[in-house]
Short mmCIF file of C-alpha atoms and ligand atoms in Angstrom, two decimals:
data_model
loop_
_atom_site.label_atom_id
_atom_site.label_comp_id
_atom_site.label_asym_id
_atom_site.label_seq_id
_atom_site.Cartn_x
_atom_site.Cartn_y
_atom_site.Cartn_z
CA MET A 107 -207.22 -206.22 -22.14
CA SER A 108 -204.52 -208.57 -20.27
CA THR A 109 -202.65 -211.11 -21.85
CA ILE A 110 -200.72 -214.19 -20.67
CA VAL A 111 -198.05 -215.14 -23.13
CA ILE A 112 -196.61 -218.74 -22.61
CA GLY A 113 -193.12 -218.72 -23.71
CA GLY A 114 -190.42 -216.40 -23.90
CA GLY A 115 -188.47 -216.96 -26.93
CA ILE A 116 -188.55 -214.51 -29.69
CA ILE A 117 -191.81 -215.06 -30.86
CA GLY A 118 -193.21 -214.80 -27.20
CA LEU A 119 -191.18 -211.84 -26.03
CA THR A 120 -192.17 -209.57 -29.61
CA THR A 121 -195.69 -210.76 -29.26
CA ALA A 122 -195.42 -209.19 -25.52
CA TYR A 123 -193.79 -206.10 -26.48
CA HIS A 124 -196.09 -205.40 -29.37
CA LEU A 125 -198.95 -205.88 -27.28
CA ALA A 126 -197.22 -203.86 -24.13
CA ARG A 127 -196.37 -200.82 -26.35
CA GLU A 128 -199.90 -200.22 -27.18
CA GLY A 129 -200.48 -200.17 -23.32
CA HIS A 130 -202.03 -203.58 -22.68
CA PRO A 131 -201.30 -205.72 -19.64
CA VAL A 132 -199.04 -208.78 -20.42
CA SER A 133 -197.38 -211.48 -18.55
CA VAL A 134 -194.82 -213.73 -20.21
CA VAL A 135 -194.31 -217.03 -18.34
CA ASP A 136 -191.53 -219.35 -19.33
CA ALA A 137 -190.63 -222.72 -18.23
CA ARG A 138 -187.02 -221.87 -17.53
CA LYS A 139 -184.93 -218.28 -17.86
CA SER A 140 -186.68 -216.54 -21.19
CA GLY A 141 -184.61 -216.25 -24.16
CA LEU A 142 -182.59 -219.27 -24.33
CA GLY A 143 -182.49 -222.35 -26.61
CA ALA A 144 -183.36 -221.69 -30.56
CA SER A 145 -184.13 -217.88 -29.56
CA ASP A 146 -180.35 -217.45 -28.60
CA VAL A 147 -178.15 -219.86 -30.55
CA ASN A 148 -179.64 -219.22 -33.81
CA ALA A 149 -177.66 -217.25 -36.73
CA GLY A 150 -179.47 -214.23 -36.34
CA TRP A 151 -180.21 -213.80 -40.11
CA VAL A 152 -183.09 -211.81 -40.96
CA VAL A 153 -183.49 -213.08 -44.51
CA PRO A 154 -186.89 -212.90 -46.36
CA ALA A 155 -184.93 -213.72 -49.49
CA VAL A 156 -184.45 -217.20 -48.65
CA SER A 157 -187.37 -217.71 -46.53
CA GLY A 158 -188.67 -220.80 -48.72
CA PRO A 159 -190.32 -223.51 -46.56
CA VAL A 160 -188.38 -226.53 -45.44
CA PRO A 161 -190.44 -228.88 -47.38
CA ALA A 162 -188.96 -228.25 -50.94
CA PRO A 163 -188.59 -230.16 -54.23
CA GLY A 164 -186.13 -232.51 -54.09
CA MET A 165 -186.08 -232.71 -50.24
CA VAL A 166 -187.31 -236.04 -50.17
CA LEU A 167 -184.30 -237.44 -52.17
CA ALA A 168 -181.83 -235.79 -50.18
CA SER A 169 -182.88 -236.70 -46.77
CA MET A 170 -182.53 -240.22 -47.76
CA LYS A 171 -179.00 -239.55 -49.14
CA TRP A 172 -178.23 -237.77 -45.71
CA MET A 173 -180.03 -240.05 -43.43
CA LEU A 174 -176.93 -242.41 -44.16
CA ARG A 175 -174.10 -240.09 -43.04
CA ARG A 176 -173.70 -239.83 -39.35
CA ASP A 177 -172.32 -236.10 -39.78
CA SER A 178 -174.94 -235.21 -42.48
CA PRO A 179 -176.50 -231.66 -42.00
CA LEU A 180 -180.10 -233.41 -42.07
CA SER A 181 -181.00 -236.10 -39.77
CA ILE A 182 -184.15 -238.01 -39.06
CA ARG A 183 -184.07 -239.84 -35.95
CA PRO A 184 -186.67 -242.70 -36.98
CA SER A 185 -189.31 -243.66 -34.95
CA VAL A 186 -192.35 -245.62 -35.55
CA HIS A 187 -194.64 -243.16 -33.34
CA PRO A 188 -197.85 -242.74 -35.49
CA ASP A 189 -197.29 -238.69 -34.69
CA PHE A 190 -193.82 -238.98 -35.81
CA VAL A 191 -195.02 -240.90 -39.18
CA ARG A 192 -197.76 -238.93 -39.69
CA PHE A 193 -195.60 -235.71 -39.32
CA MET A 194 -192.63 -236.75 -41.85
CA LEU A 195 -195.20 -237.97 -44.26
CA GLY A 196 -196.72 -234.82 -44.39
CA MET A 197 -193.84 -233.03 -44.67
CA TRP A 198 -192.89 -235.19 -47.81
CA ARG A 199 -196.32 -234.56 -49.34
CA HIS A 200 -195.37 -230.91 -49.22
CA SER A 201 -192.12 -231.29 -50.79
CA ASN A 202 -193.41 -230.17 -54.11
CA ALA A 203 -192.85 -227.31 -56.18
CA ARG A 204 -196.27 -225.86 -56.05
CA ASP A 205 -196.50 -225.78 -52.15
CA TYR A 206 -193.09 -224.35 -51.74
CA ARG A 207 -194.01 -221.42 -53.96
CA ARG A 208 -196.99 -220.81 -51.91
CA GLY A 209 -195.35 -220.89 -48.68
CA PHE A 210 -192.53 -218.85 -49.68
CA GLU A 211 -194.80 -216.27 -50.89
CA ALA A 212 -196.74 -216.29 -47.67
CA HIS A 213 -193.63 -216.05 -45.56
CA LEU A 214 -192.74 -213.10 -47.90
CA ARG A 215 -195.86 -211.28 -47.12
CA LEU A 216 -195.26 -211.79 -43.27
CA ALA A 217 -191.70 -210.29 -43.42
CA ALA A 218 -192.72 -207.74 -45.60
CA GLY A 219 -192.14 -204.94 -42.82
CA SER A 220 -189.51 -206.95 -40.83
CA MET A 221 -186.44 -204.49 -41.51
CA GLU A 222 -188.65 -201.24 -40.68
CA MET A 223 -189.82 -202.87 -37.39
CA LEU A 224 -186.52 -203.88 -36.52
CA ASP A 225 -185.58 -200.32 -37.12
CA GLU A 226 -188.57 -199.08 -35.15
CA TYR A 227 -187.52 -201.38 -32.06
CA LEU A 228 -183.95 -199.48 -32.12
CA ALA A 229 -185.39 -196.09 -32.15
CA ASP A 230 -187.70 -197.14 -29.25
CA GLY A 231 -184.51 -197.82 -27.13
CA LEU A 232 -183.89 -201.33 -27.80
CA ASP A 233 -180.18 -201.91 -27.82
CA PHE A 234 -178.85 -204.94 -29.82
CA GLU A 235 -176.33 -205.30 -32.42
CA MET A 236 -177.43 -205.20 -36.00
CA HIS A 237 -175.82 -205.24 -39.44
CA ASP A 238 -176.89 -204.32 -43.02
CA GLY A 239 -174.16 -206.03 -44.90
CA GLY A 240 -176.49 -208.28 -46.97
CA LEU A 241 -176.64 -212.19 -47.36
CA LEU A 242 -174.20 -213.89 -49.61
CA LEU A 243 -174.92 -217.33 -50.80
CA ALA A 244 -171.59 -219.29 -51.85
CA PHE A 245 -171.52 -222.26 -54.11
CA LEU A 246 -168.38 -224.46 -55.01
CA ASP A 247 -170.20 -225.86 -57.50
CA GLU A 248 -171.90 -223.34 -60.25
CA ALA A 249 -174.31 -225.51 -61.19
CA HIS A 250 -176.11 -225.30 -57.98
CA LEU A 251 -177.00 -221.74 -58.69
CA GLU A 252 -179.20 -222.69 -60.93
CA HIS A 253 -181.85 -224.11 -58.65
CA TYR A 254 -182.31 -220.44 -57.36
CA ALA A 255 -183.48 -219.25 -60.83
CA ASP A 256 -187.25 -219.58 -59.86
CA ASP A 257 -186.73 -218.08 -56.32
CA LEU A 258 -184.73 -215.09 -57.66
CA GLU A 259 -187.59 -214.32 -59.86
CA LEU A 260 -190.15 -214.92 -56.89
CA VAL A 261 -188.34 -212.42 -54.29
CA GLY A 262 -187.53 -209.92 -57.02
CA GLY A 263 -191.29 -209.79 -57.64
CA HIS A 264 -191.64 -208.68 -53.84
CA GLY A 265 -189.11 -206.23 -54.30
CA ILE A 266 -185.86 -207.89 -53.10
CA GLU A 267 -182.97 -207.31 -54.77
CA SER A 268 -180.32 -210.05 -55.74
CA ARG A 269 -177.01 -210.13 -57.55
CA VAL A 270 -175.60 -213.14 -59.37
CA LEU A 271 -171.76 -213.64 -59.27
CA LEU A 272 -169.78 -215.97 -61.51
CA GLY A 273 -166.19 -216.54 -60.80
CA ASP A 274 -164.04 -214.09 -59.31
CA ALA A 275 -166.95 -211.77 -59.13
CA VAL A 276 -167.88 -213.29 -55.92
CA ARG A 277 -164.75 -212.74 -54.52
CA GLU A 278 -165.14 -208.96 -55.41
CA GLN A 279 -167.89 -209.08 -53.08
CA GLU A 280 -166.36 -211.26 -50.32
CA PRO A 281 -162.38 -210.97 -50.73
CA LEU A 282 -162.06 -213.76 -47.99
CA LEU A 283 -163.66 -216.29 -49.86
CA SER A 284 -161.43 -219.12 -51.45
CA ASP A 285 -160.77 -219.78 -55.11
CA ARG A 286 -162.79 -222.91 -54.90
CA VAL A 287 -165.96 -220.85 -54.83
CA ARG A 288 -167.23 -220.73 -58.00
CA GLY A 289 -170.10 -218.35 -57.54
CA GLY A 290 -172.70 -216.77 -55.53
CA ILE A 291 -175.70 -214.63 -55.02
CA HIS A 292 -175.82 -211.48 -52.95
CA PHE A 293 -179.02 -209.96 -51.35
CA PRO A 294 -177.62 -206.76 -50.30
CA GLY A 295 -180.88 -205.91 -48.26
CA GLU A 296 -181.03 -208.63 -45.84
CA ARG A 297 -179.59 -208.16 -42.50
CA PHE A 298 -178.29 -210.06 -39.46
CA LEU A 299 -178.32 -209.41 -35.77
CA ASP A 300 -176.91 -210.78 -32.36
CA PRO A 301 -179.80 -212.88 -31.38
CA GLY A 302 -178.95 -213.04 -27.89
CA ALA A 303 -178.44 -209.09 -27.48
CA LEU A 304 -182.23 -208.86 -29.16
CA VAL A 305 -183.74 -211.01 -26.55
CA ALA A 306 -181.91 -209.25 -23.76
CA ALA A 307 -183.05 -206.17 -25.23
CA LEU A 308 -186.78 -207.02 -25.43
CA ARG A 309 -186.84 -208.31 -22.02
CA LEU A 310 -185.43 -204.82 -20.78
CA ARG A 311 -187.70 -202.95 -22.52
CA LEU A 312 -190.58 -205.19 -21.48
CA ASP A 313 -189.47 -204.57 -17.97
CA SER A 314 -189.51 -200.77 -18.37
CA LEU A 315 -193.15 -201.22 -19.81
CA GLY A 316 -194.20 -203.13 -16.45
CA VAL A 317 -194.62 -206.50 -18.13
CA GLU A 318 -194.26 -209.09 -15.67
CA ILE A 319 -191.69 -212.04 -16.59
CA VAL A 320 -192.30 -215.28 -14.71
CA GLU A 321 -189.39 -217.82 -15.27
CA GLY A 322 -188.93 -221.09 -13.84
CA ALA A 323 -192.70 -222.04 -14.39
CA PRO A 324 -193.78 -224.38 -16.58
CA ILE A 325 -197.17 -224.51 -17.67
CA ASP A 326 -198.95 -228.14 -16.56
CA ASP A 327 -202.38 -227.47 -16.65
CA VAL A 328 -204.98 -225.26 -18.39
CA ALA A 329 -208.56 -224.38 -17.04
CA VAL A 330 -211.14 -224.18 -19.78
CA ARG A 331 -214.94 -223.41 -19.03
CA GLY A 332 -216.73 -223.43 -22.21
CA ASP A 333 -214.87 -221.87 -25.20
CA ARG A 334 -212.49 -219.93 -22.90
CA VAL A 335 -209.35 -220.40 -21.09
CA THR A 336 -209.60 -219.17 -17.49
CA GLU A 337 -206.35 -219.88 -16.18
CA VAL A 338 -203.52 -221.51 -16.84
CA VAL A 339 -201.29 -223.19 -13.86
CA SER A 340 -197.67 -223.97 -13.25
CA ARG A 341 -197.13 -226.46 -10.26
CA GLY A 342 -200.28 -225.14 -8.75
CA ARG A 343 -199.67 -221.56 -9.31
CA ARG A 344 -202.80 -220.12 -11.36
CA PHE A 345 -202.41 -217.27 -14.03
CA GLY A 346 -205.65 -215.50 -15.35
CA ALA A 347 -206.16 -212.99 -18.17
CA ASP A 348 -208.61 -212.17 -20.53
CA ASN A 349 -206.27 -213.76 -23.32
CA VAL A 350 -203.53 -216.58 -23.59
CA VAL A 351 -200.92 -216.88 -26.39
CA LEU A 352 -198.99 -220.10 -26.85
CA ALA A 353 -195.72 -219.45 -28.17
CA ALA A 354 -193.92 -222.51 -26.48
CA GLY A 355 -191.64 -223.13 -29.63
CA ALA A 356 -190.90 -226.54 -30.10
CA TRP A 357 -192.63 -227.74 -26.92
CA THR A 358 -196.13 -226.45 -28.68
CA GLY A 359 -197.23 -229.72 -29.85
CA VAL A 360 -197.05 -231.26 -26.31
CA LEU A 361 -198.31 -228.19 -24.97
CA SER A 362 -201.32 -227.50 -26.96
CA ARG A 363 -202.64 -231.07 -25.75
CA LEU A 364 -203.37 -229.40 -22.63
CA PHE A 365 -205.88 -226.99 -24.56
CA ARG A 366 -207.12 -230.16 -26.04
CA GLU A 367 -206.56 -228.56 -29.37
CA PRO A 368 -203.38 -230.87 -30.61
CA LEU A 369 -201.09 -229.26 -33.01
CA PRO A 370 -198.24 -231.06 -35.00
CA VAL A 371 -195.34 -229.47 -34.19
CA ARG A 372 -192.10 -230.88 -33.65
CA SER A 373 -188.43 -230.33 -32.77
CA GLY A 374 -185.96 -229.67 -35.84
CA LYS A 375 -182.57 -229.44 -33.43
CA GLY A 376 -179.51 -227.19 -34.66
CA TYR A 377 -176.09 -226.03 -33.36
CA SER A 378 -174.19 -223.01 -33.33
CA LEU A 379 -170.71 -222.02 -32.19
CA ASP A 380 -168.96 -218.81 -31.85
CA VAL A 381 -165.01 -218.72 -33.09
CA ALA A 382 -162.64 -215.91 -33.49
CA PRO A 383 -163.70 -213.09 -35.52
CA MET A 384 -163.59 -212.55 -39.38
CA PRO A 385 -164.08 -209.35 -40.97
CA LEU A 386 -166.52 -210.66 -43.29
CA ARG A 387 -168.69 -208.17 -45.43
CA SER A 388 -171.94 -209.89 -45.15
CA ALA A 389 -173.51 -213.13 -43.87
CA VAL A 390 -172.47 -216.24 -45.81
CA SER A 391 -174.41 -219.44 -46.58
CA LEU A 392 -172.13 -222.16 -47.64
CA SER A 393 -174.51 -223.79 -49.72
CA GLU A 394 -173.35 -227.24 -49.90
CA ALA A 395 -171.82 -227.58 -46.42
CA LYS A 396 -175.30 -226.02 -45.28
CA VAL A 397 -173.63 -223.92 -42.67
CA ALA A 398 -174.56 -220.30 -41.68
CA VAL A 399 -171.70 -217.93 -41.03
CA THR A 400 -172.61 -214.49 -39.06
CA PRO A 401 -169.85 -212.08 -38.58
CA LEU A 402 -170.71 -210.38 -35.24
CA ASP A 403 -168.98 -208.02 -33.10
CA GLY A 404 -165.63 -209.98 -31.97
CA ARG A 405 -166.71 -213.53 -33.09
CA LEU A 406 -167.84 -215.45 -35.86
CA ARG A 407 -171.02 -217.47 -35.35
CA LEU A 408 -171.19 -220.93 -37.21
CA ALA A 409 -174.56 -222.36 -37.21
CA GLY A 410 -176.38 -225.32 -38.90
CA THR A 411 -177.94 -229.22 -39.01
CA MET A 412 -181.44 -230.07 -38.86
CA GLU A 413 -182.26 -233.01 -36.68
CA PHE A 414 -185.98 -234.32 -36.45
CA GLY A 415 -186.42 -235.89 -33.25
CA GLU A 416 -187.44 -235.55 -29.84
CA LEU A 417 -187.57 -232.67 -27.47
CA ASP A 418 -183.86 -232.67 -26.65
CA GLU A 419 -181.28 -230.02 -26.63
CA THR A 420 -178.14 -232.16 -26.02
CA VAL A 421 -175.12 -231.65 -28.36
CA ASP A 422 -173.92 -234.12 -30.64
CA GLU A 423 -170.15 -233.50 -31.27
CA VAL A 424 -169.78 -235.32 -34.75
CA ARG A 425 -172.61 -232.79 -36.21
CA VAL A 426 -171.13 -229.90 -34.64
CA ASP A 427 -167.56 -231.02 -36.15
CA ALA A 428 -169.08 -231.04 -39.47
CA ILE A 429 -170.16 -227.51 -38.77
CA ARG A 430 -166.66 -226.50 -37.71
CA LYS A 431 -165.10 -228.06 -40.69
CA GLY A 432 -167.78 -226.70 -43.27
CA PRO A 433 -166.11 -223.36 -43.85
CA ALA A 434 -162.45 -224.63 -44.85
CA ALA A 435 -163.49 -225.16 -48.45
CA TYR A 436 -165.10 -221.71 -48.79
CA PHE A 437 -162.62 -219.48 -47.17
CA ARG A 438 -158.74 -218.55 -47.34
CA ASP A 439 -156.80 -219.73 -44.36
CA TRP A 440 -159.38 -221.31 -42.37
CA SER A 441 -158.65 -222.85 -39.52
CA THR A 442 -160.71 -224.79 -37.20
CA ASP A 443 -158.17 -224.24 -34.58
CA CYS A 444 -159.15 -220.77 -34.24
CA GLY A 445 -160.65 -220.97 -30.63
CA SER A 446 -164.45 -221.76 -30.03
CA ALA A 447 -166.72 -221.35 -27.17
CA ALA A 448 -168.81 -224.52 -26.31
CA PRO A 449 -171.69 -225.30 -28.78
CA GLN A 450 -175.20 -224.95 -28.08
CA ALA A 451 -178.07 -226.55 -29.35
CA GLY A 452 -181.38 -224.96 -29.99
CA MET A 453 -184.90 -226.77 -31.36
CA ARG A 454 -186.77 -225.13 -34.01
CA PRO A 455 -190.42 -225.40 -34.10
CA MET A 456 -191.03 -227.58 -37.03
CA THR A 457 -194.68 -228.10 -38.81
CA PRO A 458 -195.32 -230.52 -41.75
CA ASP A 459 -196.03 -228.04 -44.35
CA GLY A 460 -193.14 -225.88 -43.07
CA LEU A 461 -195.18 -222.96 -42.26
CA PRO A 462 -195.86 -221.24 -38.95
CA ILE A 463 -199.12 -221.54 -37.03
CA ILE A 464 -200.30 -218.18 -36.21
CA GLY A 465 -203.87 -217.14 -35.04
CA ARG A 466 -206.79 -218.24 -32.91
CA LEU A 467 -206.16 -221.61 -31.34
CA GLY A 468 -208.97 -224.06 -32.28
CA ARG A 469 -212.47 -223.46 -30.56
CA LEU A 470 -211.13 -221.26 -27.84
CA VAL A 471 -212.21 -217.76 -28.71
CA ASN A 472 -209.72 -215.95 -26.10
CA THR A 473 -206.75 -218.14 -26.91
CA TYR A 474 -204.34 -217.56 -29.47
CA VAL A 475 -200.87 -219.30 -31.26
CA ALA A 476 -197.86 -218.37 -32.59
CA THR A 477 -195.42 -220.81 -33.13
CA GLY A 478 -193.54 -223.30 -36.11
CA HIS A 479 -191.37 -220.55 -37.35
CA GLY A 480 -188.74 -223.22 -38.00
CA MET A 481 -185.68 -221.87 -39.59
CA LEU A 482 -187.29 -218.15 -39.89
CA GLY A 483 -188.22 -216.86 -36.32
CA VAL A 484 -186.27 -214.09 -36.21
CA THR A 485 -186.97 -213.09 -39.89
CA LEU A 486 -190.91 -213.69 -38.97
CA ALA A 487 -191.06 -212.61 -35.36
CA PRO A 488 -191.99 -208.66 -35.69
CA GLY A 489 -194.48 -209.48 -38.40
CA THR A 490 -196.01 -212.52 -36.28
CA ALA A 491 -196.21 -210.08 -33.59
CA ALA A 492 -197.69 -206.90 -35.62
CA ALA A 493 -200.33 -209.12 -37.35
CA LEU A 494 -201.34 -211.04 -33.86
CA THR A 495 -201.57 -208.18 -31.98
CA ASP A 496 -204.05 -206.89 -34.37
CA LEU A 497 -206.16 -209.84 -34.41
CA ILE A 498 -206.26 -209.69 -30.24
CA VAL A 499 -206.60 -206.24 -29.94
CA ARG A 500 -208.76 -205.16 -32.65
CA GLY A 501 -210.16 -208.43 -33.83
CA HIS A 502 -208.52 -207.75 -37.13
CA CYS A 503 -207.53 -210.73 -38.76
CA SER A 504 -204.93 -209.88 -41.68
CA PRO A 505 -205.06 -211.55 -44.86
CA VAL A 506 -201.47 -212.14 -44.47
CA LEU A 507 -202.40 -214.67 -41.66
CA GLU A 508 -204.67 -216.72 -43.81
CA PRO A 509 -202.11 -219.28 -44.81
CA PHE A 510 -200.85 -219.56 -41.24
CA ALA A 511 -204.10 -220.84 -39.77
CA ALA A 512 -204.41 -223.79 -37.09
CA SER A 513 -207.31 -224.90 -38.75
CA ARG A 514 -205.48 -225.98 -41.71
CA PHE A 515 -204.53 -229.44 -39.88
CA ALA A 516 -207.94 -230.16 -39.28
CA ARG A 517 -208.29 -229.97 -42.80
CA GLY A 518 -205.41 -232.57 -43.27
CA ALA A 519 -202.81 -230.10 -44.10
C1 FAD B 1035 -179.07 -223.22 -35.16
C2 FAD B 1035 -179.80 -222.56 -35.31
C3 FAD B 1035 -180.09 -221.36 -36.28
C4 FAD B 1035 -180.99 -220.49 -36.75
N1 FAD B 1035 -180.97 -219.52 -37.72
C5 FAD B 1035 -182.01 -218.64 -37.73
C6 FAD B 1035 -181.61 -217.35 -38.69
O1 FAD B 1035 -180.50 -217.19 -38.74
N2 FAD B 1035 -182.48 -216.39 -38.84
C7 FAD B 1035 -183.99 -216.80 -38.22
O2 FAD B 1035 -184.92 -216.11 -38.65
N3 FAD B 1035 -184.33 -217.99 -37.54
C8 FAD B 1035 -183.30 -218.93 -37.26
N4 FAD B 1035 -183.53 -219.73 -36.84
C9 FAD B 1035 -184.56 -220.49 -36.17
C10 FAD B 1035 -185.45 -219.56 -34.87
O3 FAD B 1035 -184.15 -219.46 -33.96
C11 FAD B 1035 -186.63 -220.28 -34.04
O4 FAD B 1035 -187.47 -220.21 -34.96
C12 FAD B 1035 -186.71 -219.15 -33.04
O5 FAD B 1035 -186.00 -219.29 -32.24
C13 FAD B 1035 -188.36 -219.93 -32.41
O6 FAD B 1035 -188.76 -219.24 -31.54
P1 FAD B 1035 -189.91 -219.42 -30.65
O7 FAD B 1035 -190.01 -218.14 -29.59
O8 FAD B 1035 -191.14 -219.86 -31.14
O9 FAD B 1035 -189.25 -221.03 -29.80
P2 FAD B 1035 -188.31 -220.56 -28.35
O10 FAD B 1035 -187.16 -219.70 -28.45
O11 FAD B 1035 -187.85 -222.10 -28.30
O12 FAD B 1035 -189.16 -220.41 -27.27
C14 FAD B 1035 -190.02 -221.08 -26.49
C15 FAD B 1035 -189.92 -221.23 -25.16
O13 FAD B 1035 -191.07 -221.65 -24.71
C16 FAD B 1035 -190.71 -221.95 -23.28
N5 FAD B 1035 -191.43 -222.92 -23.00
C17 FAD B 1035 -191.49 -224.20 -23.24
N6 FAD B 1035 -192.54 -224.96 -22.63
C18 FAD B 1035 -193.02 -224.24 -21.83
C19 FAD B 1035 -194.36 -224.43 -20.83
N7 FAD B 1035 -194.80 -225.31 -20.58
N8 FAD B 1035 -194.19 -223.46 -20.11
C20 FAD B 1035 -193.93 -222.12 -20.51
N9 FAD B 1035 -192.90 -222.17 -21.10
C21 FAD B 1035 -192.51 -223.06 -21.93
C22 FAD B 1035 -189.16 -222.34 -23.48
O14 FAD B 1035 -188.55 -222.38 -22.38
C23 FAD B 1035 -188.74 -221.25 -24.44
O15 FAD B 1035 -188.43 -220.34 -23.77
C24 FAD B 1035 -182.27 -220.82 -36.41
C25 FAD B 1035 -182.75 -222.07 -35.15
C26 FAD B 1035 -181.45 -222.61 -35.04
C27 FAD B 1035 -181.72 -223.94 -33.72
#
């Protein structure tokens, strides 16, 4: 049973890998070089513990406040385009406690086997840097810890261990934190990895499994007969297979129209930059600054911001500067002059309810979609690939996928 995967980001590559290692012929087609953009520049956290959806209680108020600041961690580029207005209204509608909790639980179920599957990838010969030092949420204001009480109870119910650290206890956990940090939450079971190394390792392994990776080939047309896609086309070059998987990240919204099954996927741009290394024990979330800090071999990655706008990967230096300055309040002896590689941008694929879209694509019986993973593409990639492979190969629709069906948008989600 052959499959064409459109999009060679982390989601497309892991899906191709799961299919190919079961012996199925797969081709991956990417508009440019595979594994760039979001799948390369991200913070590399594998963190079911903080996998709550983006639309959360209080988000509407926070976004109003942040929209007024040029260097804020969240920006919404206003547009009167009906698709954009519908998308933002949807997101605000889902910013309530009930939807947040349901979405969080759905993510937790999808992410349940992530760590074990990443270990399997290593055992299968994929060579990438991964650390198990956990995740530390650091707070300048102790009061902000209280917002996490419900989340801790929820993740605890899914077997995720956490420790609340008040005052100096947070510095016992992470001695490089400054005295201004008043508390923290440590999740010892969470991990972080080098995302560029993971996608490179996946590409290599796909190569050895005989998967064809076609790069520089933007899909620009789709041939449909009845309820089946017969071919996808890039600049006149035609690709045919038994099945098609649409995994084009933030571009999926535009591409889905070629299939005449439009999906509300938009871009949430973020940035990362690598600075001089720091011997941190765990990945650290600078909670108020909204900056993710990842200690990788030989460098420290800083990542952040969420800009809702068009498909555009240009770098906004003002926002990057805010990321660069973020750590100053949290770490002892932080210097912004610690050498940094050029900042990079990536577009997260966002949906109005903050949940991925995984499963069959509308009326098309041989076409599947896997996108909308937002801030969680690395965390959710193994679970997505495993469940989708089960659906494509065995026709088994895991109950884990139920909240992620594309059909929810036809019902007005
Ligand atoms: C700053 C930042 C930090 C992040 N940190 C984390 C983190 O710590 N942990 C985590 O879990 N997630 C994180 N994320 C989110 C994660 O990076 C994304 O969810 C994930 O990369 C999305 O992967 P994807 O494969 O869906 O999309 P992409 O990586 O965007 O891949 C889509 C691919 O489709 C291709 N494509 C587009 N159009 C076409 C076409 N017409 N034809 C063929 N191919 C096409 C593109 O070229 C691209 O290669 C972060 C994201 C950002 C931006």
